[in-house]
Amino acid sequence: RICVITLAEAHPLLQSGKTIKSINYQISANCSRLQNKVSGKSKRGAQFLTELAPLCRISSSDGEEYTIYSCIRGRLIEVNENILSNPAILQEKPSTEGYIAVVLPKFEESKSVTQGLLTQKEYREVLLKRLNSSS
Amino acid sequence: MSSLTEKDRPIVQLLLNTGTCPRCILRFCCVGSQMLYRHPYKDLMKDLKEFLKNNQEKEDTVCFDVVDPPCKRIRLEQTEEGTDDLNHNGALQQIPSVNDGNTAMENSAVKVCNVCLGILQEFCEADFVKKVCQKVNSADYQFTSFVFSVSLPPQLSVRERAAWLLVKQEMRNLGLSLAKDDIVQLKEAYKWIIHPQLSEELGVPADGKSLFEVSVVFAHPETDEECHFLATACPDCFKRAKNKQSVFTRMAVIKALEKIKEDDFLKHFPCPPSLPKNLCVAVEIQCNNGAVFVAGRYNKYSRNLPQTPWIIDGERKLESSVEELISEHLMAEFKADSFNFSSSGREDVDVRTLGNGRPFAIELVNPRRIHFTAEEMKRLQQTINNSSDKIQVRDLQLVTRSAIGRMKEGEEEKTKTYSALIWTDKAIQKEDIAFLDDIKELKLDQKTPLRVLHRRPLAVRCRIIHTMKSEYIDEHHFRLHLKTQAGTYIKEFVHGDFGRTKPNIGSLLNRTADILELDVESVDVDWPPTLDN
C-alpha cells in the first residue's frame, strides 16, 4: 500500500506567520534523499526508512529548523522535488501538491503500519486534548 | 522400392535368432515398401522363415515380391508347408520354431521383440486401433482430420542403437556397409501401419497439419533403467530439469547416443539387446484440439464491474467481471477446457466503455466443438447480450491466432477518446474553460500514478492530448471530451495526482479539479472486422 507523507495539520510550519526559507534533502554527509533511485516493480535500490529516519530539514525565516521524519517503515519511492523549486505549495497545499515523500511499506508489514496510524477523528481528539491540557 | 534379397539373408537370420520381430527385421534391411509392413504379423513371420529356407533360390525369385497379393502367397505357402494355425483376424498366435539349427525359439506365445518392445507387434493390431478409436469417440470431439502422435520410451533408441551395431558388424564381415540413415525409423514404420487403420475407423484422413491430435504415450517400466548408463558416460547431456520426473528424456538420450563412442556403448549395453519379458504399455491415450480464437468488441455499461475477476486473498471483492460474462457462454458452446482473455487495453472498474466498444479476443483451449457458422456466431452473440445488461458484445467472430497481434498493436499505437465529468473548487464561467478547446497536441509528463505505483515501476511517461472539447454545466462542473494518445492516464490529467502529472486540468484552470465520472467514448482500432449485425 502506497503511503504519502505530508505535514500534519498542526505542524508549526503550517501555522500563520511562518515563511519557509529553505528545504534540504541532504540529511547527512552520506545521504541525500534526492539521490534515491528505484528500479522495477519491486522498487529495488530504494533507501529503506524506519520510523525515525529523517526525510528532510526545513528552515523557516525566523531561524527555526524542523526535521521531518518518515514516521513509518518502508522503501522511499520518491521525494517531492516540486517543493524545492516552489516552497510555497508546501504551506498552501500541504495535503496534495505539497507532499513530502512517497513510501512503500513491505507487503507483510502493510497491516501493522496502518494499525499504527491515527484516523482523522483520533487525531482531532489528540489535538483537542493537547489544547485542553496546555490551557 | 526394395525387398529382401540374397545379401539380406545373414541379417535376417541373425536378427530372427536374437529375438527381433519381422517388421523390425524389414526395417534393418532398409525395406521401404509401406504395404509390406501392413501385412499381418503371422504372414510376415512365415514369409521370413520361408525366405531363410530357400537357400538355393536365385535373386529374382524372391519371396518378398510386393506386387504379389498377400493372400495368393499364403495359399502357395500353405500347400508347401502343410499344417499351420491360421488365425483369420490377424491376431498374434503361436508360431512354430525356426528349424535351421542351433537357436530354437520356444513353442509358446509370441516373444516380445527386443528392439521395438512390441510397438511393431501388438500395437499395430486391430485390437489396439479399436481401443484408441473408442477413446477418441467417447471424448466427443468435432474434427475433420487427425494427427497421431506417439511418445516412445527412450530406451527404444538405446536398443535401436545396439541392434544397428550388431547388424553393422555382421555386414562388415560380409564386406558391406549399413548407414544408420538407411534404416527405416521405427516411428515411421509404425505410422505406415497404423494411420490407414485409424483413418478407416475414424472416417477422417491423417494430416500432419491437423489441429486435432490423438496422442499415445508408451512406457516400458521393465527396461527404464537401461538408459542410466548414458548418464555416467555423457553426464553433460542429462541436466536435472525442474518439474520433470525423469532426467532421461527422449531428447537427452538421443543426444547422449550421438556423443557416446561405439566401444563405450558396447561396454555398457548388451549387443544384441536382451529379450524383454513384457510388452510396452500404452500409458495414456489422449485427445486434444488446437485452440480456437473468438474476437469481438465489448461495451461496458456498469461502473461496478472489473475487467478480470477481482480476488484478494481468496475473497472476491466484486461480483463477476467482463471476461467472465463473455467467456461463460463461449466456454459452454465450444466445450473448452479453459480460456485466455485479452483485450486492446482496459478500463477501470468505475469507467464505462461506450461507442463501438473495445476489441477483445478469447482463446478457447482444447475445444470439443470447433465449427460454427456465421449464423451460429450471431446467435451466440445474442445469447451473451441477453444474459447481462452490464456488458454487450458486437462483431463476434472466429479469428486466427495471428489476429491477436493486430489487436495488441492497437493497444500501444492507436488513439482513444473519452468523456470526463469534472468538478472544480472555485467557480467557473463558460469563458474560463473555452480556451481548452483550442489546445492541440498538449504534451503531458505523467509520473506513475500513486494508485498503481505499488505494482508498477516508477517512471515518467510523456503522453499527448490531441484535442479537447468542453461542455459547461454549472459553476462547479463541466464535461470534457478528449482525444488522447494510447496509455494516457485521464484521471490523473484531471486531478493532477499530487502534482505528479503536469500539466493537468487544475493547473490549466488555476483551480483544484477532480474527476467525478469517466467514460471511454471510442477505442480507435479498426479490428476485428465489423460485421453487419
XYZ file of C-alpha atoms in Angstrom:
668
model
C 0.000 0.000 0.000
C 1.450 3.278 -1.139
C 1.815 5.942 1.548
C 2.213 9.659 1.042
C 3.946 11.599 3.795
C 2.720 15.124 4.333
C 2.928 17.712 7.059
C 0.309 17.247 9.728
C -2.364 19.925 10.167
C -0.962 21.098 13.436
C 2.633 21.341 12.295
C 4.241 24.647 13.274
C 5.235 25.307 9.678
C 1.603 25.366 8.721
C 0.645 27.923 11.330
C 0.307 31.522 10.266
C 3.347 33.705 10.353
C 5.826 31.117 9.252
C 7.723 31.507 5.993
C 9.913 28.766 4.623
C 13.482 29.792 3.963
C 14.902 26.535 2.621
C 14.297 22.816 2.300
C 17.179 20.389 2.408
C 17.006 16.753 1.446
C 20.645 16.187 2.361
C 20.161 14.663 5.753
C 23.721 13.555 6.419
C 27.132 13.614 4.799
C 26.447 10.349 3.022
C 22.774 10.512 2.428
C 20.696 12.739 0.254
C 17.099 11.778 -0.305
C 17.416 13.304 -3.744
C 19.793 10.548 -4.741
C 17.220 7.896 -4.095
C 16.816 5.720 -7.199
C 14.349 2.892 -7.560
C 14.001 0.417 -10.400
C 11.474 -2.172 -11.357
C 8.188 -3.192 -9.886
C 9.702 -4.135 -6.533
C 11.421 -0.757 -6.252
C 14.898 -2.140 -5.847
C 17.654 0.232 -4.759
C 15.342 2.332 -2.644
C 16.599 3.834 0.614
C 14.944 1.974 3.439
C 13.279 4.128 6.066
C 12.475 3.432 9.686
C 10.050 5.491 11.745
C 12.658 7.965 12.884
C 14.501 8.302 9.593
C 14.694 11.950 8.590
C 13.260 12.853 5.218
C 14.284 16.476 5.065
C 15.091 19.527 7.093
C 13.113 22.683 6.655
C 14.347 26.069 7.833
C 11.953 28.887 8.421
C 12.846 32.571 8.091
C 12.642 33.062 11.854
C 15.668 30.813 12.321
C 13.888 27.608 13.350
C 14.809 24.295 11.781
C 12.390 21.404 11.597
C 13.282 17.826 10.788
C 10.542 15.913 9.029
C 10.547 12.225 9.887
C 9.251 9.289 7.911
C 7.050 8.010 10.779
C 6.584 4.668 9.032
C 8.827 1.832 7.891
C 9.251 1.217 4.181
C 11.097 1.899 0.957
C 11.470 5.517 -0.077
C 9.961 5.764 -3.547
C 10.297 9.471 -4.218
C 10.620 12.840 -2.543
C 8.710 15.826 -3.787
C 11.131 17.960 -5.749
C 8.433 20.496 -6.569
C 8.673 21.956 -3.085
C 12.325 22.724 -3.679
C 11.502 24.975 -6.601
C 8.258 26.233 -5.115
C 8.273 26.048 -1.289
C 5.007 27.965 -1.148
C 2.954 24.931 -2.143
C 4.126 23.148 0.986
C 2.124 25.624 3.008
C -0.660 26.288 0.514
C -1.421 22.684 -0.378
C 0.248 20.542 2.277
C -2.004 17.555 1.688
C -1.780 17.420 -2.075
C 0.830 19.090 -4.205
C 2.907 19.989 -1.146
C 3.555 16.400 -0.100
C 6.959 15.476 1.258
C 7.583 11.917 0.140
C 6.078 8.644 -1.109
C 6.885 5.497 0.858
C 6.043 1.851 0.133
C 5.994 -0.414 3.199
C 6.758 -4.112 2.905
C 3.748 -6.126 1.859
C 3.784 -8.153 5.079
C 4.033 -5.033 7.235
C 1.228 -3.243 5.460
C -1.426 -4.071 8.051
C 0.738 -3.250 11.059
C 1.751 0.071 9.547
C -1.876 1.065 9.034
C -2.801 -0.012 12.525
C -0.057 2.164 13.961
C -1.599 5.285 12.487
C -4.378 7.520 13.783
C -7.623 8.091 11.951
C -8.664 11.663 11.230
C -11.042 11.524 14.186
C -8.442 10.145 16.573
C -6.012 12.840 15.500
C -8.524 15.579 16.199
C -9.051 14.133 19.664
C -5.321 14.203 20.294
C -5.185 17.839 19.230
C -8.125 18.672 21.444
C -6.507 17.022 24.434
C -3.313 18.900 23.727
C -5.183 22.159 23.592
C -7.063 21.447 26.820
C -4.000 20.392 28.744
C -1.976 23.396 27.682
C -4.668 25.945 28.523
C 11.351 -49.924 -53.673
C 13.386 -52.649 -52.178
C 12.523 -56.082 -50.971
C 14.655 -58.792 -49.403
C 17.490 -60.114 -51.448
C 20.284 -62.611 -51.024
C 22.565 -60.268 -49.171
C 19.924 -59.680 -46.537
C 19.826 -63.330 -45.613
C 22.505 -63.324 -42.898
C 20.970 -60.221 -41.295
C 17.534 -61.733 -41.261
C 18.904 -64.910 -39.736
C 20.874 -63.039 -37.132
C 18.043 -60.760 -36.070
C 15.483 -63.524 -36.003
C 17.739 -65.618 -33.836
C 18.343 -62.832 -31.369
C 14.651 -62.134 -30.858
C 13.768 -59.349 -33.274
C 10.290 -59.170 -34.799
C 9.694 -59.429 -38.572
C 8.841 -55.779 -39.051
C 11.974 -54.585 -37.276
C 13.924 -57.015 -39.408
C 12.448 -55.415 -42.514
C 13.453 -52.026 -41.156
C 17.042 -53.036 -40.666
C 17.098 -54.422 -44.178
C 16.026 -50.992 -45.376
C 12.796 -52.249 -46.900
C 10.892 -49.125 -47.887
C 7.625 -50.557 -49.098
C 4.876 -49.339 -46.766
C 2.449 -52.010 -47.870
C 4.757 -54.772 -46.818
C 4.734 -53.620 -43.217
C 0.949 -53.699 -43.242
C 0.832 -57.426 -43.922
C -0.445 -59.428 -40.988
C 2.204 -60.299 -38.436
C 1.998 -64.036 -38.808
C 2.273 -63.803 -42.588
C 5.417 -61.754 -42.302
C 6.878 -64.231 -39.837
C 6.067 -67.099 -42.107
C 7.451 -65.417 -45.188
C 10.667 -64.569 -43.425
C 11.203 -68.151 -42.377
C 10.345 -69.287 -45.854
C 12.876 -66.836 -47.201
C 15.536 -68.278 -44.943
C 14.799 -71.798 -46.050
C 15.136 -71.055 -49.734
C 18.892 -71.167 -49.724
C 19.319 -72.090 -53.300
C 16.868 -69.579 -54.813
C 18.169 -67.056 -57.298
C 17.892 -63.354 -56.676
C 14.872 -62.641 -58.863
C 12.607 -65.284 -57.431
C 12.392 -63.548 -54.139
C 9.724 -64.316 -51.586
C 9.026 -60.701 -50.742
C 7.682 -59.578 -54.026
C 5.403 -56.684 -53.279
C 3.393 -56.994 -56.459
C 2.012 -60.371 -55.436
C -1.184 -60.061 -53.431
C -0.543 -61.480 -49.978
C -3.371 -63.985 -49.950
C -2.064 -65.700 -53.056
C 1.297 -66.085 -51.411
C -0.210 -67.571 -48.274
C -2.117 -70.166 -50.227
C 1.002 -71.187 -52.086
C 2.955 -71.480 -48.884
C 0.192 -73.367 -47.224
C 0.273 -76.107 -49.810
C 4.035 -76.329 -49.356
C 4.118 -76.139 -45.602
C 1.290 -78.359 -44.650
C -0.498 -77.708 -41.419
C -0.322 -74.399 -39.785
C -2.556 -72.482 -37.467
C -4.074 -69.640 -39.350
C -5.919 -67.171 -37.278
C -8.141 -65.164 -39.547
C -8.358 -61.841 -37.810
C -4.636 -61.347 -37.784
C -4.145 -61.667 -34.054
C -0.811 -62.833 -32.804
C -0.679 -66.500 -32.134
C 1.714 -69.376 -31.700
C 4.474 -69.651 -34.234
C 6.471 -72.773 -34.991
C 10.127 -72.886 -34.068
C 12.769 -71.899 -36.529
C 14.205 -75.174 -37.661
C 17.532 -74.197 -39.041
C 19.943 -75.156 -36.443
C 21.121 -74.137 -33.037
C 18.726 -71.417 -31.959
C 15.353 -72.828 -31.073
C 12.521 -70.433 -30.396
C 10.175 -71.752 -27.794
C 6.862 -73.076 -28.888
C 4.838 -70.657 -26.819
C 3.288 -67.197 -27.085
C 4.939 -64.677 -29.394
C 8.111 -63.288 -27.934
C 8.266 -59.560 -27.426
C 10.657 -58.012 -29.945
C 13.929 -56.980 -28.370
C 14.121 -53.837 -30.488
C 10.627 -52.390 -30.656
C 9.367 -53.958 -27.405
C 6.064 -54.763 -29.068
C 5.307 -51.448 -30.780
C 5.503 -53.027 -34.229
C 3.803 -56.134 -32.943
C 0.834 -55.904 -30.619
C 0.344 -52.186 -31.073
C -0.247 -52.438 -34.822
C -3.132 -54.814 -34.373
C -6.819 -54.093 -34.852
C -7.499 -54.503 -31.135
C -5.288 -51.606 -30.249
C -6.696 -49.498 -33.063
C -10.166 -50.167 -31.692
C -9.068 -49.170 -28.224
C -7.686 -45.846 -29.465
C -10.778 -45.103 -31.529
C -13.034 -45.904 -28.631
C -11.187 -43.315 -26.574
C -11.469 -40.775 -29.364
C -15.149 -41.347 -29.916
C -16.031 -41.208 -26.255
C -14.198 -37.905 -25.893
C -16.767 -36.409 -28.238
C -14.626 -34.065 -30.287
C -15.543 -32.379 -33.531
C -12.782 -32.938 -36.111
C -12.196 -33.374 -39.840
C -8.720 -34.850 -39.743
C -6.270 -36.048 -37.162
C -2.606 -36.135 -36.379
C -1.434 -39.166 -34.460
C 1.487 -38.531 -32.190
C 3.332 -41.251 -30.410
C 5.676 -40.978 -27.476
C 8.081 -43.861 -27.233
C 10.127 -44.783 -24.192
C 13.712 -43.518 -24.536
C 15.233 -46.971 -24.116
C 13.967 -47.826 -27.587
C 16.618 -45.527 -29.014
C 19.235 -47.347 -27.000
C 18.066 -50.745 -28.185
C 17.865 -49.497 -31.749
C 21.468 -48.399 -31.489
C 22.512 -51.780 -30.125
C 20.693 -53.588 -32.924
C 22.291 -51.348 -35.509
C 25.752 -52.028 -34.139
C 25.018 -55.742 -34.259
C 23.887 -55.594 -37.868
C 26.711 -53.261 -38.856
C 29.254 -55.727 -37.521
C 27.690 -58.605 -39.424
C 27.612 -56.538 -42.604
C 31.269 -55.650 -42.152
C 32.075 -59.333 -42.058
C 30.384 -59.623 -45.409
C 32.224 -56.631 -46.791
C 29.111 -54.448 -46.835
C 28.131 -51.281 -45.037
C 24.947 -50.060 -43.471
C 24.391 -46.366 -42.816
C 22.204 -45.502 -39.844
C 20.057 -43.267 -42.021
C 19.188 -46.082 -44.407
C 17.384 -47.983 -41.698
C 13.655 -47.333 -41.649
C 12.743 -45.395 -38.495
C 10.536 -47.211 -36.017
C 8.047 -44.354 -35.673
C 7.770 -44.031 -39.425
C 7.058 -47.706 -39.935
C 4.566 -47.614 -37.079
C 2.683 -44.755 -38.676
C 2.676 -46.550 -42.046
C 0.848 -49.386 -40.414
C -1.467 -47.621 -38.030
C -2.523 -44.496 -39.944
C -4.656 -46.294 -42.522
C -6.330 -48.333 -39.808
C -7.081 -45.287 -37.655
C -8.213 -43.358 -40.682
C -10.627 -46.087 -41.617
C -12.049 -46.474 -38.100
C -12.434 -42.726 -37.515
C -13.597 -41.912 -41.012
C -11.242 -38.981 -41.484
C -7.791 -38.683 -43.054
C -4.495 -38.389 -41.222
C -2.974 -34.926 -41.730
C 0.270 -33.691 -40.255
C -1.143 -30.180 -40.007
C -4.362 -31.190 -38.340
C -5.398 -29.343 -35.207
C -6.900 -32.460 -33.701
C -4.254 -34.540 -32.021
C -4.558 -38.074 -30.782
C -1.571 -38.879 -28.664
C -0.421 -42.105 -27.142
C 2.320 -42.446 -24.588
C 4.054 -45.789 -24.380
C 6.126 -46.938 -21.467
C 8.178 -49.987 -20.663
C 8.962 -49.810 -16.967
C 10.817 -53.119 -17.054
C 13.654 -51.568 -19.048
C 13.530 -47.977 -17.835
C 16.921 -48.232 -16.199
C 18.653 -49.215 -19.414
C 19.285 -45.567 -20.197
C 21.022 -44.875 -16.923
C 24.488 -45.903 -18.117
C 24.391 -42.964 -20.510
C 24.412 -40.588 -17.560
C 27.806 -41.829 -16.444
C 29.152 -41.878 -19.978
C 27.829 -38.462 -21.027
C 26.939 -36.567 -17.863
C 26.519 -33.183 -19.516
C 23.578 -34.371 -21.574
C 21.476 -35.005 -18.517
C 20.628 -31.863 -16.625
C 18.174 -32.013 -13.794
C 15.199 -30.157 -15.217
C 12.642 -28.587 -12.916
C 9.264 -30.299 -12.636
C 10.361 -33.205 -14.801
C 10.006 -36.632 -13.329
C 12.936 -38.200 -15.089
C 16.188 -36.745 -16.283
C 16.214 -39.393 -19.006
C 14.071 -37.649 -21.580
C 13.951 -38.855 -25.127
C 15.892 -35.837 -26.362
C 18.581 -36.193 -23.735
C 19.022 -39.887 -24.511
C 19.294 -39.221 -28.250
C 21.831 -36.520 -27.638
C 23.898 -38.823 -25.472
C 23.725 -41.590 -28.063
C 25.121 -39.198 -30.633
C 28.026 -38.377 -28.402
C 28.960 -41.754 -26.982
C 31.658 -43.753 -28.720
C 30.825 -47.144 -30.142
C 33.156 -49.082 -27.856
C 31.916 -47.256 -24.787
C 28.392 -48.127 -25.758
C 29.196 -51.791 -26.242
C 30.928 -51.868 -22.885
C 27.763 -50.895 -21.070
C 24.937 -52.275 -23.119
C 24.290 -55.822 -24.331
C 24.520 -56.297 -28.060
C 22.202 -57.815 -29.223
C 19.683 -56.262 -26.850
C 18.206 -58.586 -24.232
C 14.864 -60.280 -24.615
C 12.182 -58.398 -22.702
C 9.624 -60.245 -20.661
C 6.731 -57.893 -21.255
C 5.257 -55.719 -23.941
C 5.146 -51.957 -23.712
C 2.065 -50.477 -22.160
C 0.037 -47.675 -23.627
C 0.030 -45.486 -20.545
C -2.008 -42.619 -21.928
C -4.308 -42.157 -24.867
C -5.322 -38.517 -25.070
C -7.117 -36.229 -27.445
C -6.501 -32.564 -27.867
C -7.884 -29.961 -30.181
C -5.913 -26.899 -31.166
C -7.170 -23.647 -29.653
C -9.774 -21.552 -31.423
C -9.944 -17.781 -31.144
C -13.092 -15.720 -30.836
C -12.892 -11.957 -31.223
C -15.301 -9.089 -30.883
C -15.814 -5.718 -29.270
C -17.439 -5.163 -25.879
C -19.309 -2.303 -24.322
C -19.327 -1.909 -20.549
C -22.287 -0.117 -19.040
C -21.621 -0.746 -15.386
C -19.490 1.403 -13.098
C -19.059 -1.535 -10.807
C -17.524 -4.200 -12.958
C -13.858 -5.159 -13.211
C -12.478 -6.469 -16.440
C -10.935 -9.542 -14.829
C -12.056 -11.219 -11.599
C -11.059 -9.181 -8.565
C -9.961 -11.612 -5.914
C -7.783 -10.734 -2.922
C -6.637 -13.461 -0.548
C -9.188 -15.842 -1.975
C -12.007 -13.404 -1.402
C -13.898 -11.973 -4.336
C -14.119 -8.200 -3.950
C -16.655 -7.509 -6.690
C -19.131 -9.787 -8.318
C -18.309 -11.079 -11.782
C -16.151 -9.438 -14.459
C -16.220 -8.527 -18.149
C -14.222 -11.562 -19.093
C -16.386 -13.979 -17.160
C -19.631 -12.565 -18.528
C -18.406 -13.041 -22.094
C -16.445 -16.266 -21.719
C -19.069 -18.153 -19.744
C -21.237 -18.684 -22.798
C -18.350 -19.326 -25.156
C -16.958 -21.999 -22.878
C -20.332 -23.725 -22.810
C -20.797 -23.658 -26.587
C -17.264 -24.599 -27.558
C -16.911 -27.046 -24.670
C -13.371 -25.932 -23.973
C -11.115 -26.773 -21.033
C -10.192 -23.168 -20.264
C -9.901 -19.727 -21.791
C -7.464 -16.825 -22.049
C -8.998 -13.380 -22.313
C -7.111 -10.435 -23.776
C -8.158 -7.035 -24.987
C -6.790 -3.922 -26.622
C -6.153 -2.057 -23.357
C -8.620 -1.947 -20.468
C -10.634 0.421 -18.328
C -11.057 0.839 -14.573
C -13.910 -0.744 -12.645
C -15.782 2.551 -12.461
C -15.361 3.537 -16.110
C -17.891 2.768 -18.812
C -16.960 1.760 -22.350
C -19.321 3.312 -24.866
C -19.319 3.792 -28.641
C -18.116 0.910 -30.756
C -16.648 -0.824 -27.777
C -13.213 -2.224 -27.016
C -11.689 -5.023 -29.133
C -11.093 -8.298 -27.326
C -10.058 -11.846 -28.178
C -10.616 -15.060 -26.277
C -8.516 -18.163 -26.765
C -10.552 -21.280 -26.089
C -8.254 -24.079 -25.064
C -8.934 -27.627 -26.227
C -12.448 -27.003 -27.563
C -14.614 -30.035 -28.320
C -16.601 -28.116 -30.919
C -14.782 -26.028 -33.474
C -17.115 -25.394 -36.390
C -19.597 -22.564 -36.144
C -21.406 -20.848 -38.975
C -21.836 -17.083 -39.102
C -25.453 -17.658 -38.109
C -24.476 -19.640 -35.060
C -21.986 -16.965 -34.019
C -24.715 -14.345 -34.322
C -26.961 -16.409 -32.118
C -24.162 -16.855 -29.614
C -23.663 -13.102 -29.576
C -27.366 -12.634 -28.914
C -27.254 -15.106 -26.053
C -24.412 -13.218 -24.420
C -26.195 -9.915 -24.889
C -29.425 -11.223 -23.476
C -27.715 -12.591 -20.394
C -26.484 -9.289 -18.972
C -27.153 -5.582 -19.165
C -23.725 -4.777 -17.752
C -21.938 -5.670 -20.962
C -22.820 -6.051 -24.619
C -20.725 -7.583 -27.387
C -20.650 -6.991 -31.124
C -18.795 -8.285 -34.172
C -18.352 -11.692 -32.520
C -16.379 -13.907 -34.901
C -13.810 -16.663 -35.182
C -10.305 -15.403 -35.939
C -6.805 -16.834 -36.286
C -4.061 -16.706 -33.689
C -2.151 -14.122 -35.718
C -5.071 -11.763 -35.362
C -4.202 -11.227 -31.695
C -1.102 -9.354 -32.750
C -3.206 -6.802 -34.597
C -5.290 -6.223 -31.509
C -2.295 -5.664 -29.281
C -0.741 -3.172 -31.664
C -3.883 -1.157 -31.223
C -3.170 -1.018 -27.519
C 0.129 0.783 -27.976
C -0.420 2.861 -31.052
C -3.979 3.888 -31.515
C -5.817 6.834 -30.002
C -8.764 6.727 -27.608
C -11.488 9.289 -26.927
C -13.001 9.926 -23.518
C -15.669 11.936 -21.804
C -14.948 13.172 -18.284
C -17.257 14.842 -15.770
C -15.104 17.372 -13.928
C -15.630 19.257 -10.674
C -13.781 22.434 -9.690
C -13.457 24.002 -6.240
C -13.590 27.614 -7.340
C -16.434 28.737 -9.543
C -16.023 28.745 -13.295
C -17.806 30.560 -16.072
C -18.143 29.465 -19.667
C -15.299 31.747 -20.704
C -12.940 30.173 -18.192
C -12.956 26.800 -19.904
C -13.428 27.839 -23.541
C -9.698 28.042 -24.165
C -9.360 24.312 -23.605
C -10.997 23.701 -26.976
C -8.150 25.481 -28.718
C -5.334 23.480 -27.165
C -3.955 20.926 -29.608
C -1.261 18.287 -29.067
C -0.812 19.119 -25.399
C 2.262 17.357 -24.026
C 1.948 15.794 -20.595
C 4.556 14.405 -18.234
C 2.920 11.768 -16.104
C 4.738 10.077 -13.255
C 3.399 6.623 -12.500
C 0.084 7.352 -10.735
C 0.125 6.737 -6.982
C -2.876 4.448 -7.325
C -0.882 1.954 -9.386
C 2.590 2.685 -8.002
C 2.563 -0.367 -5.747
C 2.544 -2.681 -8.730
C 4.232 -0.653 -11.468
C 7.747 0.693 -11.775
C 8.297 4.382 -11.094
C 8.695 6.209 -14.388
C 7.709 9.341 -16.232
C 5.531 8.984 -19.276
C 5.189 11.602 -21.978
C 1.740 11.497 -23.450
C -0.182 13.733 -25.792
C -3.707 15.064 -25.524
C -4.586 15.615 -29.186
C -7.818 17.592 -28.854
C -10.307 18.697 -26.207
C -13.885 19.907 -26.276
C -15.544 21.354 -23.199
C -19.223 21.477 -22.252
C -20.125 23.910 -19.496
C -22.619 22.560 -16.961
C -22.561 24.893 -13.968
C -20.210 26.921 -11.815
C -18.505 23.851 -10.473
C -18.990 21.297 -13.203
C -18.211 20.803 -16.830
C -17.828 17.886 -19.184
C -14.631 17.452 -21.161
C -14.261 15.330 -24.277
C -10.696 14.421 -25.080
C -8.832 12.517 -27.749
C -5.565 11.172 -26.383
C -2.578 9.013 -27.177
C -2.781 5.388 -26.035
C -1.554 4.941 -22.472
C -2.635 8.321 -21.117
C -3.963 8.355 -17.553
C -7.056 10.515 -17.829
C -8.000 10.664 -14.150
C -4.536 11.885 -13.275
C -4.682 14.512 -16.012
C -7.807 15.905 -14.370
C -6.817 15.940 -10.671
C -3.071 16.216 -11.098
C -2.128 13.258 -8.840
C -0.442 15.383 -6.162
C 1.189 17.462 -8.857
C 2.857 14.448 -10.395
C 1.076 14.842 -13.732
C 1.945 18.142 -15.346
C 0.180 19.986 -16.788
C -3.232 18.997 -15.502
C -6.728 20.476 -15.620
C -6.202 22.017 -12.201
C -3.030 23.774 -13.269
C -4.556 24.845 -16.591
C -7.605 26.372 -14.898
C -5.704 27.543 -11.845
C -8.085 25.721 -9.557
C -8.384 22.402 -7.806
C -10.170 19.949 -10.064
C -11.351 16.397 -9.583
C -12.978 13.815 -11.811
C -16.438 12.533 -10.996
C -17.118 10.243 -13.927
C -15.187 8.867 -16.847
C -16.397 7.130 -19.974
C -14.438 5.668 -22.859
C -16.163 7.018 -25.945
C -14.127 5.115 -28.516
C -11.122 2.876 -28.969
C -9.768 3.797 -32.381
C -8.696 0.374 -33.588
C -10.283 -0.960 -36.758
C -10.138 -4.573 -35.726
C -11.902 -7.011 -35.595
C -13.699 -6.502 -38.913
C -17.144 -5.013 -38.436
C -19.940 -7.455 -39.174
C -23.324 -6.201 -40.257
C -25.453 -7.374 -37.406
